[in-house]
Short mmCIF file of C-alpha atoms and ligand atoms in Angstrom, two decimals:
data_model
loop_
_atom_site.label_atom_id
_atom_site.label_comp_id
_atom_site.label_asym_id
_atom_site.label_seq_id
_atom_site.Cartn_x
_atom_site.Cartn_y
_atom_site.Cartn_z
CA MET A 1 4.59 -43.78 -14.58
CA ALA A 2 6.91 -46.57 -15.44
CA ALA A 3 6.43 -49.93 -17.02
CA ILE A 4 9.32 -52.21 -16.18
CA GLU A 5 10.37 -55.38 -17.91
CA MET A 6 13.00 -57.71 -16.48
CA VAL A 7 14.37 -60.04 -19.12
CA ASN A 8 16.46 -63.02 -17.97
CA LEU A 9 17.68 -60.71 -15.21
CA THR A 10 20.75 -62.32 -13.65
CA LYS A 11 23.34 -61.29 -11.07
CA HIS A 12 26.08 -63.70 -10.09
CA TYR A 13 28.82 -62.96 -7.57
CA LYS A 14 32.14 -64.81 -7.62
CA GLN A 15 33.43 -65.79 -4.19
CA GLY A 16 36.71 -67.62 -4.65
CA LYS A 17 35.79 -70.73 -6.60
CA ASN A 18 32.10 -70.42 -5.84
CA VAL A 19 29.50 -68.48 -7.77
CA ILE A 20 26.61 -67.05 -5.78
CA LYS A 21 23.55 -66.81 -7.98
CA ALA A 22 21.99 -63.83 -6.20
CA LEU A 23 19.50 -63.43 -9.04
CA ASP A 24 19.06 -66.14 -11.62
CA GLY A 25 17.13 -65.53 -14.82
CA VAL A 26 14.18 -63.48 -13.61
CA ASN A 27 11.50 -62.58 -16.16
CA LEU A 28 8.84 -60.18 -14.90
CA LYS A 29 6.74 -57.35 -16.21
CA ILE A 30 5.47 -54.60 -13.94
CA GLU A 31 2.83 -52.29 -15.38
CA SER A 32 2.70 -48.53 -14.92
CA GLY A 33 1.10 -47.55 -11.64
CA GLU A 34 1.32 -50.97 -10.01
CA PHE A 35 2.14 -51.32 -6.30
CA VAL A 36 4.28 -54.44 -5.98
CA ALA A 37 5.67 -56.17 -2.90
CA VAL A 38 8.73 -58.40 -3.22
CA VAL A 39 9.03 -61.00 -0.46
CA GLY A 40 11.32 -63.93 0.31
CA ARG A 41 13.74 -65.19 2.92
CA SER A 42 16.93 -63.40 3.77
CA GLY A 43 19.42 -64.06 0.97
CA SER A 44 16.75 -64.80 -1.64
CA GLY A 45 17.85 -61.89 -3.85
CA LYS A 46 15.37 -59.12 -2.93
CA THR A 47 17.91 -56.33 -2.45
CA THR A 48 19.83 -57.43 -5.54
CA LEU A 49 16.62 -57.24 -7.58
CA LEU A 50 15.83 -53.78 -6.24
CA ASP A 51 19.37 -52.49 -6.83
CA LEU A 52 19.22 -53.75 -10.42
CA LEU A 53 15.86 -51.98 -10.93
CA GLY A 54 17.37 -48.83 -9.42
CA LEU A 55 20.30 -49.01 -11.86
CA LEU A 56 22.66 -49.16 -8.87
CA LEU A 57 24.05 -52.48 -10.12
CA ARG A 58 24.69 -53.85 -13.59
CA PRO A 59 23.36 -57.35 -14.28
CA THR A 60 25.69 -60.25 -15.12
CA ALA A 61 23.23 -61.17 -17.87
CA GLY A 62 19.81 -60.05 -19.03
CA THR A 63 18.42 -56.56 -18.73
CA VAL A 64 15.94 -54.16 -17.20
CA VAL A 65 13.79 -52.28 -19.70
CA ILE A 66 12.21 -49.14 -18.26
CA ASP A 67 9.53 -47.50 -20.40
CA GLY A 68 10.97 -49.13 -23.49
CA VAL A 69 14.57 -48.14 -22.73
CA ASP A 70 16.97 -51.08 -22.54
CA THR A 71 19.06 -49.85 -19.61
CA SER A 72 21.86 -52.36 -20.25
CA LYS A 73 22.70 -50.41 -23.39
CA LEU A 74 23.10 -47.11 -21.52
CA LYS A 75 26.48 -45.72 -20.51
CA ASP A 76 27.10 -45.16 -16.78
CA GLY A 77 26.44 -41.43 -17.10
CA ASP A 78 23.09 -41.97 -18.80
CA ARG A 79 22.14 -44.57 -16.19
CA ALA A 80 22.94 -42.03 -13.46
CA THR A 81 20.79 -39.42 -15.21
CA MET A 82 17.89 -41.84 -15.54
CA ARG A 83 18.30 -42.83 -11.89
CA GLY A 84 18.32 -39.21 -10.74
CA GLU A 85 15.36 -38.08 -12.81
CA SER A 86 13.07 -41.12 -12.97
CA ILE A 87 13.65 -43.22 -9.86
CA GLY A 88 13.02 -42.42 -6.21
CA PHE A 89 14.45 -44.43 -3.31
CA ILE A 90 13.20 -45.13 0.21
CA PHE A 91 15.51 -46.96 2.62
CA GLN A 92 14.96 -48.97 5.76
CA GLU A 93 17.00 -46.57 7.95
CA PHE A 94 15.48 -43.44 6.34
CA ASN A 95 18.95 -42.14 5.29
CA LEU A 96 18.21 -38.49 6.04
CA LEU A 97 21.19 -36.15 6.28
CA PRO A 98 21.43 -35.19 9.98
CA THR A 99 22.68 -31.63 9.37
CA LEU A 100 19.77 -30.73 7.05
CA ASN A 101 16.23 -29.96 8.12
CA ALA A 102 13.18 -31.79 6.76
CA LEU A 103 12.64 -29.44 3.82
CA GLU A 104 16.34 -29.43 2.88
CA ASN A 105 16.35 -33.23 2.98
CA VAL A 106 13.32 -33.37 0.67
CA MET A 107 15.02 -30.95 -1.73
CA LEU A 108 18.29 -32.90 -1.86
CA PRO A 109 17.49 -35.01 -4.96
CA LEU A 110 16.74 -31.82 -6.91
CA ARG A 111 20.53 -31.41 -7.14
CA TYR A 112 20.88 -34.65 -9.08
CA ALA A 113 18.28 -33.95 -11.74
CA LYS A 114 17.68 -31.42 -14.47
CA LYS A 115 17.07 -28.03 -12.90
CA ASP A 116 13.35 -27.56 -12.26
CA PRO A 117 12.18 -24.11 -11.10
CA GLN A 118 9.10 -25.78 -9.57
CA GLY A 119 11.27 -28.10 -7.44
CA PRO A 120 11.45 -26.17 -4.15
CA ALA A 121 7.71 -25.42 -4.17
CA ARG A 122 6.99 -29.07 -4.88
CA ALA A 123 9.21 -30.12 -1.96
CA ARG A 124 7.21 -27.88 0.35
CA ARG A 125 3.92 -29.22 -1.01
CA LEU A 126 5.07 -32.83 -0.60
CA LEU A 127 5.84 -32.16 3.07
CA ASP A 128 2.24 -30.97 3.41
CA GLU A 129 1.04 -34.10 1.62
CA VAL A 130 2.88 -36.33 4.09
CA ASP A 131 1.35 -34.24 6.87
CA LEU A 132 4.60 -32.66 8.01
CA GLY A 133 3.84 -29.09 6.99
CA ASP A 134 4.49 -28.08 10.61
CA ARG A 135 7.86 -29.88 10.79
CA VAL A 136 9.61 -28.21 7.84
CA THR A 137 12.56 -26.87 9.83
CA HIS A 138 12.94 -29.88 12.13
CA LYS A 139 16.21 -31.79 11.95
CA PRO A 140 16.12 -35.61 11.71
CA THR A 141 17.00 -35.99 15.44
CA GLU A 142 13.86 -33.96 16.21
CA LEU A 143 11.60 -36.34 14.29
CA SER A 144 10.14 -39.75 15.20
CA GLY A 145 10.89 -42.81 13.08
CA GLY A 146 7.53 -42.58 11.31
CA GLN A 147 7.99 -38.85 10.68
CA SER A 148 11.51 -39.45 9.36
CA GLN A 149 10.22 -42.04 6.91
CA ARG A 150 7.49 -39.62 5.81
CA VAL A 151 10.21 -37.08 5.02
CA ALA A 152 12.00 -39.82 3.06
CA ILE A 153 8.78 -40.64 1.16
CA ALA A 154 8.39 -36.96 0.25
CA ARG A 155 12.06 -36.90 -0.81
CA SER A 156 11.57 -39.97 -3.03
CA LEU A 157 8.88 -38.09 -4.98
CA VAL A 158 10.47 -34.65 -5.35
CA ASN A 159 11.80 -35.23 -8.87
CA ASN A 160 8.42 -36.53 -10.08
CA PRO A 161 9.87 -40.01 -10.61
CA ALA A 162 8.14 -42.70 -12.62
CA LEU A 163 9.21 -45.37 -10.18
CA VAL A 164 9.81 -45.50 -6.41
CA LEU A 165 11.81 -48.36 -4.89
CA GLY A 166 11.77 -49.18 -1.18
CA ASP A 167 13.97 -51.77 0.54
CA GLU A 168 12.17 -52.66 3.78
CA PRO A 169 10.69 -49.15 4.08
CA THR A 170 8.70 -50.18 7.15
CA GLY A 171 11.46 -52.28 8.70
CA GLU A 172 12.44 -49.86 11.46
CA VAL A 173 9.06 -48.84 12.89
CA ASP A 174 6.33 -50.46 14.99
CA SER A 175 3.43 -52.19 13.28
CA GLU A 176 0.97 -49.32 13.70
CA THR A 177 3.42 -46.85 12.14
CA SER A 178 4.18 -49.42 9.47
CA ASP A 179 0.52 -49.51 8.57
CA GLN A 180 0.35 -45.71 8.38
CA LEU A 181 3.43 -45.57 6.16
CA LEU A 182 1.84 -48.11 3.85
CA ASP A 183 -1.35 -45.99 3.71
CA LEU A 184 0.79 -43.04 2.72
CA MET A 185 2.75 -44.93 0.04
CA ARG A 186 -0.49 -46.32 -1.41
CA ARG A 187 -1.94 -42.81 -1.49
CA MET A 188 1.16 -41.44 -3.24
CA ASN A 189 1.01 -44.36 -5.69
CA ARG A 190 -2.60 -43.48 -6.50
CA GLU A 191 -2.42 -39.70 -6.49
CA HIS A 192 0.92 -39.33 -8.28
CA GLY A 193 0.47 -42.39 -10.51
CA VAL A 194 3.94 -43.59 -9.50
CA THR A 195 4.89 -47.25 -9.77
CA PHE A 196 6.04 -48.64 -6.40
CA VAL A 197 8.17 -51.72 -5.82
CA ILE A 198 8.87 -52.43 -2.16
CA VAL A 199 10.75 -55.24 -0.47
CA THR A 200 9.29 -56.45 2.80
CA HIS A 201 9.40 -59.50 5.00
CA ASP A 202 6.18 -58.42 6.72
CA MET A 203 3.28 -60.34 5.17
CA ASP A 204 0.70 -57.93 6.65
CA ILE A 205 2.36 -55.19 4.61
CA ALA A 206 2.79 -57.35 1.49
CA GLN A 207 -0.90 -58.30 1.55
CA ARG A 208 -1.76 -54.66 0.97
CA ALA A 209 0.11 -54.48 -2.35
CA ASP A 210 -1.50 -55.07 -5.77
CA ARG A 211 0.78 -57.99 -6.31
CA ILE A 212 3.19 -60.16 -4.35
CA ILE A 213 6.33 -61.52 -6.00
CA ARG A 214 8.12 -64.16 -3.94
CA LEU A 215 11.78 -64.86 -4.57
CA LYS A 216 13.55 -68.06 -3.63
CA ASP A 217 17.25 -68.66 -4.33
CA GLY A 218 17.32 -65.86 -6.89
CA LYS A 219 14.32 -67.14 -8.83
CA VAL A 220 10.65 -66.18 -8.89
CA ALA A 221 8.89 -68.76 -6.72
CA SER A 222 5.44 -67.18 -7.09
CA ASP A 223 3.82 -64.10 -8.54
CA GLU A 224 0.32 -63.35 -7.34
CA PRO A 225 -1.75 -60.41 -8.47
CA ILE A 226 -4.29 -59.28 -5.93
CA ALA A 227 -7.17 -60.11 -8.29
CA ALA A 228 -6.10 -63.76 -8.22
CA ARG A 229 -5.82 -63.69 -4.45
CA GLU A 230 -9.27 -62.18 -4.14
CA LEU A 231 -10.67 -64.88 -6.42
CA ALA A 232 -8.93 -67.56 -4.39
CA LEU A 233 -10.55 -66.18 -1.25
CA SER A 234 -14.06 -65.95 -2.71
P1 ADP B 1 18.04 -60.39 0.36
O1 ADP B 1 17.92 -58.92 0.17
O2 ADP B 1 16.84 -61.18 -0.12
O3 ADP B 1 18.39 -60.78 1.76
P2 ADP B 1 20.43 -60.15 -1.30
O4 ADP B 1 19.97 -59.71 -2.63
O5 ADP B 1 21.03 -59.15 -0.42
O6 ADP B 1 19.25 -60.93 -0.57
O7 ADP B 1 21.51 -61.31 -1.50
C1 ADP B 1 21.28 -62.45 -2.33
C2 ADP B 1 22.50 -63.36 -2.24
O8 ADP B 1 23.62 -62.73 -2.86
C3 ADP B 1 22.93 -63.70 -0.83
O9 ADP B 1 23.38 -65.03 -0.80
C4 ADP B 1 24.06 -62.73 -0.56
O10 ADP B 1 24.96 -63.25 0.37
C5 ADP B 1 24.69 -62.60 -1.93
N1 ADP B 1 25.31 -61.26 -2.16
C6 ADP B 1 24.67 -60.07 -2.13
N2 ADP B 1 25.52 -59.06 -2.40
C7 ADP B 1 26.74 -59.63 -2.60
C8 ADP B 1 28.04 -59.12 -2.93
N3 ADP B 1 28.25 -57.82 -3.12
N4 ADP B 1 29.05 -60.01 -3.06
C9 ADP B 1 28.84 -61.33 -2.89
N5 ADP B 1 27.63 -61.89 -2.59
C10 ADP B 1 26.60 -61.04 -2.45
MG1 MG B 2 17.94 -57.35 1.55
#
């Protein structure tokens, strides 16, 4: 499980004479085991926020603290280790390797983390958990979009990460499949105690998170925990 603290988290891009404030002084705390949706218009900074949380980008200012570790103080190699061992990723276009079968795709992140003799057995078990136990040797071209994303969800969990990040993980599938993928992610969040942060522009999906963070022009425009939304509705 991961508790995440964003402190004055800032990412500016220089474009000629202009500075694009992709993320501008964000302060947020996400507790261990939360399921958070990040929403906002295109260009509001959602992907930048997620890439900073995933240690794929370094902030211009501020920091991300993961389980008490100030990641801005880590060297690149230590950031890569933390990324490989503690963070799982789910992408909009699934990003499965076409030459590998489902099981091999799930096992791929095992290469980037400390060797774990339980890894291959866990990969197999995760495929059962995402209900693809009968598709282990299927290649990505032999899987539907929803099945492909289920493989990707299993892959995101194979290193027992504390945190899973998803950038539009339901962006490529129809709404019924979207709903099923959200069921699955919520179940994995509950059963594995993993913190989830997903970006979505689909409010039906966002409404099923514990909390909705809305970005606007690189700043937090609103931050609503589900408890508050339930109170507002009652
Ligand atoms: P979102 O995911 O909400 O659509 P992004 O985080 O991708 O938003 O982008 C936020 C802003 O930062 C946008 O204005 C975008 O054009 C700009 N931006 C993102 N990445 C870069 C980059 N590598 N170089 C310059 N500008 C960027
Ligand atoms: Mg984006």
